[in-house]
Short mmCIF file of C-alpha atoms in Angstrom, two decimals:
data_model
loop_
_atom_site.label_atom_id
_atom_site.label_comp_id
_atom_site.label_asym_id
_atom_site.label_seq_id
_atom_site.Cartn_x
_atom_site.Cartn_y
_atom_site.Cartn_z
CA MET A 807 -22.55 -8.08 10.59
CA SER A 808 -24.34 -6.41 13.48
CA GLU A 809 -23.77 -2.70 14.00
CA SER A 810 -23.59 -3.24 17.77
CA VAL A 811 -21.09 -5.92 18.76
CA GLU A 812 -19.79 -6.51 22.27
CA GLN A 813 -16.31 -5.05 22.57
CA LYS A 814 -13.34 -7.08 23.74
CA ALA A 815 -10.29 -5.61 25.43
CA GLU A 816 -7.64 -4.67 22.89
CA PRO A 817 -3.99 -5.63 23.29
CA GLU A 818 -1.80 -2.91 24.76
CA ILE A 819 -0.77 -0.42 22.08
CA THR A 820 2.99 0.04 21.97
CA GLY A 821 3.45 1.79 18.63
CA PRO A 822 4.89 5.29 18.26
CA LEU A 823 1.52 6.74 17.21
CA ALA A 824 -0.30 5.59 20.36
CA GLY A 825 -2.60 8.44 21.39
CA VAL A 826 -3.06 9.75 17.83
CA ARG A 827 -6.69 9.71 16.69
CA VAL A 828 -7.50 9.40 12.97
CA LEU A 829 -10.93 9.88 11.39
CA ASP A 830 -10.84 7.79 8.22
CA LEU A 831 -13.43 8.89 5.66
CA THR A 832 -11.80 7.00 2.78
CA ARG A 833 -13.10 4.06 0.79
CA LEU A 834 -11.39 1.36 -1.25
CA LEU A 835 -7.70 0.47 -1.30
CA PRO A 836 -5.38 3.53 -1.25
CA GLY A 837 -6.75 5.38 1.77
CA GLY A 838 -7.61 2.15 3.58
CA PHE A 839 -4.05 0.85 3.19
CA ALA A 840 -2.59 4.13 4.46
CA THR A 841 -4.82 4.22 7.53
CA ALA A 842 -4.10 0.53 8.21
CA MET A 843 -0.41 1.45 8.36
CA LEU A 844 -1.21 4.30 10.77
CA ALA A 845 -3.21 1.85 12.88
CA ASP A 846 -0.36 -0.68 12.85
CA LEU A 847 1.88 2.08 14.20
CA GLY A 848 -0.48 2.61 17.12
CA ALA A 849 -2.96 5.26 15.97
CA GLU A 850 -6.63 4.91 16.88
CA VAL A 851 -8.25 4.81 13.45
CA ILE A 852 -12.00 5.38 13.38
CA LYS A 853 -13.42 4.33 10.03
CA VAL A 854 -16.45 6.50 9.21
CA GLU A 855 -18.76 4.59 6.87
CA GLN A 856 -22.08 4.98 5.13
CA PRO A 857 -24.88 3.21 7.01
CA GLY A 858 -26.02 0.01 5.29
CA THR A 859 -23.27 -0.20 2.68
CA GLY A 860 -20.04 0.95 4.26
CA ASP A 861 -16.76 0.77 2.38
CA TYR A 862 -17.31 -0.88 -1.01
CA MET A 863 -14.43 -3.26 -0.32
CA ARG A 864 -16.58 -4.99 2.31
CA TRP A 865 -18.46 -6.69 -0.52
CA ASP A 866 -15.54 -7.77 -2.71
CA ASP A 867 -14.92 -11.42 -3.52
CA PRO A 868 -13.46 -13.67 -2.27
CA LYS A 869 -15.37 -13.79 0.99
CA ILE A 870 -14.60 -15.43 4.31
CA GLY A 871 -18.03 -16.26 5.59
CA GLU A 872 -20.02 -13.14 4.76
CA GLU A 873 -17.06 -10.74 4.81
CA SER A 874 -14.55 -9.80 2.16
CA ALA A 875 -10.95 -10.95 2.48
CA HIS A 876 -9.99 -7.50 1.19
CA ASN A 877 -11.76 -5.86 4.11
CA TRP A 878 -10.01 -8.20 6.54
CA THR A 879 -6.57 -7.11 5.33
CA ASN A 880 -7.30 -3.42 4.71
CA ASP A 881 -9.14 -2.62 7.93
CA ARG A 882 -7.29 -4.50 10.66
CA ASN A 883 -6.65 -2.56 13.89
CA LYS A 884 -9.48 -0.09 13.11
CA LYS A 885 -12.82 0.84 14.63
CA SER A 886 -15.94 1.42 12.54
CA ILE A 887 -18.81 3.85 12.98
CA THR A 888 -21.63 4.67 10.59
CA LEU A 889 -22.69 8.22 9.77
CA ASN A 890 -24.68 9.49 6.81
CA LEU A 891 -22.77 12.68 6.07
CA LYS A 892 -25.64 13.96 3.93
CA ASP A 893 -27.52 14.42 7.22
CA PRO A 894 -26.61 17.73 8.94
CA LYS A 895 -26.87 16.04 12.34
CA ALA A 896 -24.31 13.44 11.28
CA VAL A 897 -22.04 16.23 10.08
CA GLU A 898 -22.27 17.84 13.50
CA ALA A 899 -21.45 14.50 15.12
CA LEU A 900 -18.37 14.15 12.90
CA LYS A 901 -17.28 17.67 13.83
CA LYS A 902 -17.66 16.74 17.48
CA LEU A 903 -15.28 13.83 16.89
CA ALA A 904 -12.91 16.10 14.96
CA GLU A 905 -12.47 18.27 18.05
CA THR A 906 -10.40 15.48 19.61
CA ALA A 907 -8.88 14.11 16.40
CA ASP A 908 -5.34 14.61 15.18
CA VAL A 909 -5.94 13.53 11.58
CA VAL A 910 -8.85 13.56 9.16
CA PHE A 911 -8.24 11.51 6.02
CA GLU A 912 -10.62 11.68 3.05
CA GLY A 913 -10.58 10.36 -0.50
CA PHE A 914 -13.62 11.96 -2.15
CA ARG A 915 -13.44 13.89 -5.40
CA PRO A 916 -12.32 17.49 -4.85
CA GLY A 917 -15.13 19.69 -3.57
CA VAL A 918 -17.29 16.94 -2.08
CA VAL A 919 -16.20 17.37 1.55
CA ASP A 920 -16.60 21.14 1.26
CA ARG A 921 -20.18 20.69 0.07
CA LEU A 922 -20.83 18.33 2.97
CA GLY A 923 -19.43 20.88 5.41
CA VAL A 924 -16.48 18.75 6.58
CA GLY A 925 -13.67 20.12 4.39
CA TYR A 926 -10.31 21.32 5.68
CA GLN A 927 -11.45 24.88 6.40
CA ASP A 928 -14.54 23.60 8.24
CA ILE A 929 -12.51 21.30 10.49
CA LYS A 930 -9.66 23.77 10.96
CA LYS A 931 -12.10 26.25 12.54
CA ILE A 932 -12.84 23.83 15.36
CA ASN A 933 -9.39 22.22 15.58
CA PRO A 934 -6.46 24.39 14.39
CA LYS A 935 -4.01 21.51 14.97
CA ILE A 936 -5.80 19.16 12.61
CA VAL A 937 -3.79 17.37 9.94
CA TYR A 938 -6.23 16.97 7.06
CA CYS A 939 -5.23 14.65 4.22
CA SER A 940 -7.01 14.59 0.88
CA LEU A 941 -6.04 11.68 -1.37
CA THR A 942 -7.24 11.82 -4.97
CA GLY A 943 -6.19 10.71 -8.43
CA TYR A 944 -5.11 14.11 -9.74
CA GLY A 945 -5.01 16.44 -6.73
CA GLN A 946 -7.07 19.37 -5.54
CA ASP A 947 -6.42 21.55 -8.59
CA GLY A 948 -5.43 21.39 -12.24
CA PRO A 949 -7.20 20.56 -15.53
CA LEU A 950 -8.06 16.99 -14.41
CA VAL A 951 -9.34 17.94 -10.96
CA LYS A 952 -12.81 16.45 -11.61
CA GLU A 953 -11.63 13.47 -13.70
CA PRO A 954 -12.33 9.94 -12.39
CA GLY A 955 -9.64 7.30 -12.62
CA HIS A 956 -7.95 4.23 -11.21
CA ASP A 957 -4.41 2.95 -10.68
CA LEU A 958 -3.91 2.04 -14.34
CA ASN A 959 -4.83 5.55 -15.47
CA TYR A 960 -2.50 7.22 -12.97
CA ALA A 961 0.52 4.96 -13.59
CA ALA A 962 0.13 5.29 -17.34
CA ARG A 963 -0.19 9.09 -17.26
CA ALA A 964 2.91 9.25 -15.06
CA GLY A 965 4.93 7.32 -17.67
CA ILE A 966 5.45 4.10 -15.70
CA THR A 967 3.37 1.89 -18.00
CA SER A 968 5.31 3.02 -21.06
CA ILE A 969 8.51 1.40 -19.77
CA THR A 970 6.84 -1.76 -18.45
CA GLY A 971 6.66 -4.89 -20.59
CA PRO A 972 8.65 -6.55 -23.38
CA ARG A 973 10.82 -4.71 -25.87
CA ASP A 974 8.75 -3.68 -28.92
CA GLY A 975 5.64 -5.11 -27.22
CA VAL A 976 2.39 -3.75 -25.83
CA PRO A 977 2.81 -1.82 -22.53
CA ALA A 978 2.05 -4.24 -19.73
CA LEU A 979 -0.36 -4.00 -16.84
CA ILE A 980 1.54 -3.66 -13.56
CA GLY A 981 0.95 -6.58 -11.18
CA VAL A 982 0.29 -4.49 -8.07
CA GLN A 983 -1.25 -1.06 -7.58
CA ILE A 984 1.87 1.11 -7.83
CA ALA A 985 0.01 4.41 -8.12
CA ASP A 986 -2.64 3.58 -5.51
CA LEU A 987 -0.20 2.31 -2.90
CA GLY A 988 3.24 3.71 -3.74
CA GLY A 989 2.06 6.99 -5.22
CA GLY A 990 -0.98 7.45 -3.00
CA ALA A 991 -0.96 5.59 0.31
CA LEU A 992 2.75 5.90 1.08
CA MET A 993 2.95 9.54 -0.02
CA SER A 994 -0.05 10.26 2.21
CA LEU A 995 1.69 8.61 5.14
CA THR A 996 4.77 10.74 4.58
CA GLY A 997 2.71 13.92 4.38
CA ILE A 998 0.61 13.07 7.42
CA LEU A 999 3.58 12.18 9.61
CA SER A 1000 5.43 15.34 8.53
CA ALA A 1001 2.41 17.51 9.30
CA LEU A 1002 1.83 15.74 12.63
CA TYR A 1003 5.37 16.58 13.68
CA ARG A 1004 4.86 20.23 12.77
CA ALA A 1005 1.49 20.32 14.56
CA ALA A 1006 3.12 18.89 17.69
CA THR A 1007 5.90 21.47 17.64
CA THR A 1008 4.03 24.59 16.47
CA GLY A 1009 0.36 23.93 17.21
CA GLU A 1010 -0.52 24.46 13.54
CA GLY A 1011 -2.06 21.76 11.39
CA ASP A 1012 -2.00 21.52 7.61
CA HIS A 1013 -3.84 20.28 4.54
CA VAL A 1014 -1.97 17.39 2.92
CA ASP A 1015 -2.93 17.27 -0.77
CA VAL A 1016 -1.77 13.98 -2.34
CA ALA A 1017 -2.43 13.04 -5.96
CA MET A 1018 -1.75 9.43 -6.88
CA THR A 1019 -0.56 10.57 -10.31
CA ASP A 1020 1.96 12.93 -8.71
CA GLY A 1021 3.21 10.16 -6.47
CA ALA A 1022 3.53 7.69 -9.32
CA PHE A 1023 5.36 10.30 -11.40
CA ALA A 1024 7.85 10.76 -8.56
CA TRP A 1025 8.70 7.06 -8.85
CA THR A 1026 10.14 7.70 -12.32
CA SER A 1027 12.89 9.80 -10.74
CA ILE A 1028 16.05 8.28 -12.26
CA TRP A 1029 14.57 7.69 -15.71
CA MET A 1030 12.98 11.13 -15.87
CA GLY A 1031 16.32 12.54 -14.76
CA ASP A 1032 17.93 10.80 -17.72
CA HIS A 1033 15.25 12.20 -20.02
CA PHE A 1034 15.80 15.75 -18.73
CA ALA A 1035 19.54 15.36 -19.22
CA THR A 1036 19.57 13.77 -22.69
CA GLY A 1037 16.17 14.43 -24.24
CA GLU A 1038 15.87 10.71 -25.02
CA VAL A 1039 12.59 8.93 -24.31
CA PRO A 1040 13.11 5.63 -22.43
CA LYS A 1041 11.19 2.60 -23.68
CA ALA A 1042 10.25 -0.82 -22.39
CA GLY A 1043 13.05 -3.37 -22.60
CA GLU A 1044 15.66 -0.87 -23.72
CA MET A 1045 17.27 0.11 -20.41
CA MET A 1046 19.55 -1.86 -18.16
CA LEU A 1047 16.93 -2.15 -15.41
CA ASN A 1048 13.94 -3.03 -17.57
CA GLY A 1049 15.22 -5.77 -19.83
CA ALA A 1050 18.13 -4.69 -22.02
CA SER A 1051 20.97 -6.46 -20.17
CA PRO A 1052 21.87 -10.10 -19.40
CA CYS A 1053 22.91 -9.07 -15.87
CA TYR A 1054 19.43 -7.82 -14.91
CA GLN A 1055 16.89 -10.34 -16.13
CA VAL A 1056 14.23 -12.89 -15.31
CA TYR A 1057 15.26 -16.28 -16.68
CA GLU A 1058 13.10 -19.35 -17.28
CA CYS A 1059 14.49 -22.61 -15.92
CA SER A 1060 14.02 -26.20 -17.11
CA ASP A 1061 10.99 -26.77 -14.85
CA GLY A 1062 9.11 -23.72 -16.11
CA LYS A 1063 9.87 -21.73 -12.96
CA TYR A 1064 11.83 -18.50 -13.05
CA LEU A 1065 14.99 -17.06 -11.56
CA THR A 1066 16.00 -13.43 -11.05
CA VAL A 1067 19.52 -12.25 -11.81
CA ALA A 1068 20.29 -8.69 -10.68
CA ALA A 1069 24.09 -8.73 -10.93
CA VAL A 1070 24.52 -5.09 -11.85
CA GLU A 1071 27.95 -4.75 -10.25
CA GLU A 1072 30.86 -6.31 -12.13
CA GLN A 1073 31.94 -8.48 -9.20
CA PHE A 1074 28.47 -10.00 -8.83
CA PHE A 1075 28.18 -10.80 -12.53
CA ALA A 1076 31.62 -12.43 -12.42
CA VAL A 1077 30.32 -14.77 -9.71
CA VAL A 1078 27.25 -15.60 -11.84
CA CYS A 1079 29.54 -16.57 -14.71
CA GLU A 1080 31.67 -18.75 -12.44
CA VAL A 1081 28.69 -20.56 -10.89
CA VAL A 1082 27.10 -21.39 -14.26
CA GLY A 1083 30.50 -22.62 -15.49
CA ARG A 1084 30.95 -19.93 -18.15
CA PRO A 1085 33.68 -17.58 -16.85
CA GLU A 1086 34.43 -16.48 -20.41
CA LEU A 1087 31.08 -14.64 -20.52
CA LYS A 1088 32.06 -11.95 -18.01
CA SER A 1089 32.32 -9.41 -20.81
CA THR A 1090 28.66 -9.96 -21.83
CA GLN A 1091 27.23 -8.23 -18.76
CA PHE A 1092 25.53 -5.42 -20.69
CA GLU A 1093 25.38 -6.97 -24.19
CA THR A 1094 21.75 -7.10 -25.25
CA ASP A 1095 22.46 -9.53 -28.08
CA LYS A 1096 23.73 -12.11 -25.57
CA ILE A 1097 20.46 -12.32 -23.59
CA GLU A 1098 19.24 -15.32 -25.58
CA LEU A 1099 22.53 -17.13 -24.90
CA TRP A 1100 21.97 -16.61 -21.20
CA ARG A 1101 18.38 -17.81 -21.53
CA GLU A 1102 19.69 -21.07 -22.99
CA ILE A 1103 22.12 -21.47 -20.09
CA PHE A 1104 19.46 -21.08 -17.41
CA ARG A 1105 17.12 -23.50 -19.21
CA GLU A 1106 19.64 -26.26 -18.49
CA LYS A 1107 18.59 -26.76 -14.86
CA SER A 1108 15.53 -26.36 -12.66
CA ARG A 1109 15.05 -23.25 -10.59
CA ASP A 1110 15.79 -25.00 -7.31
CA GLU A 1111 18.89 -26.67 -8.75
CA TRP A 1112 20.21 -23.23 -9.69
CA LEU A 1113 19.32 -21.82 -6.29
CA GLU A 1114 21.23 -24.62 -4.62
CA LEU A 1115 24.28 -23.93 -6.81
CA PHE A 1116 24.14 -20.21 -6.03
CA LYS A 1117 23.68 -20.73 -2.28
CA GLY A 1118 26.49 -19.04 -0.38
CA HIS A 1119 27.67 -17.01 -3.38
CA ASP A 1120 27.39 -13.21 -3.61
CA ALA A 1121 25.63 -13.08 -6.95
CA CYS A 1122 22.28 -11.25 -6.51
CA VAL A 1123 20.32 -14.29 -7.71
CA GLY A 1124 16.93 -15.34 -6.34
CA PRO A 1125 13.61 -17.03 -7.12
CA VAL A 1126 10.47 -15.63 -8.71
CA ASN A 1127 8.03 -16.71 -6.00
CA ASP A 1128 4.36 -17.19 -6.66
CA PHE A 1129 2.06 -16.04 -3.84
CA ALA A 1130 2.07 -19.42 -2.08
CA GLU A 1131 5.87 -19.52 -2.21
CA ALA A 1132 6.15 -15.93 -1.01
CA ALA A 1133 3.88 -16.66 1.96
CA ALA A 1134 6.08 -19.65 2.86
CA ASP A 1135 9.38 -17.87 2.19
CA PRO A 1136 11.78 -18.36 5.15
CA GLN A 1137 13.08 -14.79 5.01
CA LEU A 1138 9.61 -13.21 5.00
CA ASN A 1139 8.49 -15.49 7.81
CA HIS A 1140 11.59 -14.75 9.88
CA ARG A 1141 10.82 -11.04 9.47
CA GLU A 1142 7.25 -11.69 10.73
CA MET A 1143 5.70 -10.55 7.47
CA ILE A 1144 3.08 -13.27 7.84
CA VAL A 1145 1.15 -13.10 11.10
CA GLU A 1146 -2.00 -14.68 12.50
CA LEU A 1147 -5.01 -13.09 14.18
CA GLU A 1148 -7.84 -14.69 16.11
CA ARG A 1149 -11.31 -13.74 14.91
CA PRO A 1150 -14.39 -14.77 16.92
CA GLY A 1151 -16.44 -17.27 14.94
CA TYR A 1152 -13.69 -17.96 12.41
CA GLY A 1153 -10.61 -18.97 14.39
CA LYS A 1154 -7.14 -17.97 13.29
CA PHE A 1155 -6.43 -16.36 9.92
CA LYS A 1156 -3.30 -15.05 8.25
CA GLN A 1157 -2.40 -11.43 7.59
CA ILE A 1158 0.51 -9.65 5.99
CA GLY A 1159 2.65 -8.23 8.77
CA THR A 1160 3.90 -4.69 9.20
CA PRO A 1161 6.97 -3.82 7.08
CA ILE A 1162 8.10 -0.97 9.36
CA LYS A 1163 10.18 -2.55 12.11
CA LEU A 1164 10.77 -0.43 15.22
CA LYS A 1165 12.80 -1.92 18.05
CA GLU A 1166 11.60 0.12 21.02
CA HIS A 1167 7.98 0.85 20.07
CA PRO A 1168 7.06 -1.76 17.47
CA ALA A 1169 4.08 -1.65 15.18
CA GLN A 1170 1.48 -4.35 15.78
CA VAL A 1171 -1.28 -6.21 13.99
CA ARG A 1172 -3.57 -6.25 17.03
CA THR A 1173 -7.22 -6.69 16.12
CA PRO A 1174 -9.25 -7.97 13.15
CA SER A 1175 -11.24 -5.66 10.90
CA PRO A 1176 -14.41 -4.34 12.55
CA GLY A 1177 -17.94 -5.10 11.52
CA LEU A 1178 -19.81 -2.28 9.83
CA GLY A 1179 -20.66 0.26 12.53
CA GLU A 1180 -19.34 -2.00 15.30
CA HIS A 1181 -18.05 0.91 17.39
CA THR A 1182 -20.72 3.52 16.62
CA VAL A 1183 -22.29 3.55 20.08
CA GLU A 1184 -18.94 3.44 21.87
CA ILE A 1185 -17.34 6.29 19.92
CA LEU A 1186 -20.35 8.60 19.71
CA THR A 1187 -21.17 8.10 23.39
CA GLU A 1188 -17.62 9.09 24.21
CA ALA A 1189 -18.13 12.20 22.05
CA GLY A 1190 -21.07 13.22 24.23
CA LEU A 1191 -24.06 12.10 22.17
CA SER A 1192 -27.01 10.51 23.89
CA ARG A 1193 -28.31 7.08 22.97
CA ASP A 1194 -31.41 8.66 21.47
CA GLU A 1195 -29.26 10.93 19.28
CA ILE A 1196 -27.12 7.98 18.22
CA ALA A 1197 -30.19 5.90 17.40
CA GLU A 1198 -31.55 8.74 15.27
CA LEU A 1199 -28.27 9.01 13.35
CA THR A 1200 -27.95 5.28 12.67
CA SER A 1201 -31.55 4.39 11.93
#
């Protein structure tokens, strides 16, 4: 993709973060997801990438044309510039941009940005209102501060993996990146928005230090609370919400598809029993030894036959959708969780929509992901650099 692409007028930004400028120094999924959410909410997100290579996700398979599908989803609504931050002149250019920024977001190992001269203290000197977010696996301090890792490492250390999977089985891999996204991206968003509010009201910025392991650990809240209270160690398949009860299960149906039953409340489980024609089983709601009986019951019909029978009943019963079914799900489509964007040269393509629904100032999926360095000239010219200086930095 060319590093100098003609710019098209963007749709009007209506989100609540319109006017907020974010310098995104992150790579890969967690930081990119967080800044995509900020961009959906109206922030101007400037993705600062390494010349030539950019964010590693740009080269992931599968590809649409020459570009990664991962990049298309993770970098929508953003602008891209290229700067080699090992070059002192590029560092000065970034600092020039930071003078007008509200947020700097980085995901390097602790100490790297300080060595480059763009750490929190460096940026705070030129912009006291800056909200500076550092997203790492283990945080900015502690015995694992220099340790590399990925989502699996963080979720497992936090205890989540130990309670995931079948009873008496091997701990299971989690199907989505809980630590990266839930523990990292969403916790970063919360910290950034909190610090932005304080900066707007007091004029003082802050350093938001988010560790994905910390965030994942926070997700264990109710089970860790039980452990603190009783001293017992929860295990996979032995608690009501992870496989020990008939009322909270995934059941296979006659067609090999699956159904979810989450009838935790007594009145909902009573409805389940009535619909399946077994009202005498109301007392089995939490009886682990009756799970196999319930499995036999749900194997009697196909998934869609069961869904039809449960339609209109308050029973907390639903389908296990595969990705194609989820993308076609009427509820998700009604909520505009699947949207389309127009991309020059490719036509229309689908995107996941924004889950945060605001009535007065809605979030938007406005523009496709930028090409590597697509906005370098535009942004650096605006920052006061000459074309010769920009050419020197990007050559």
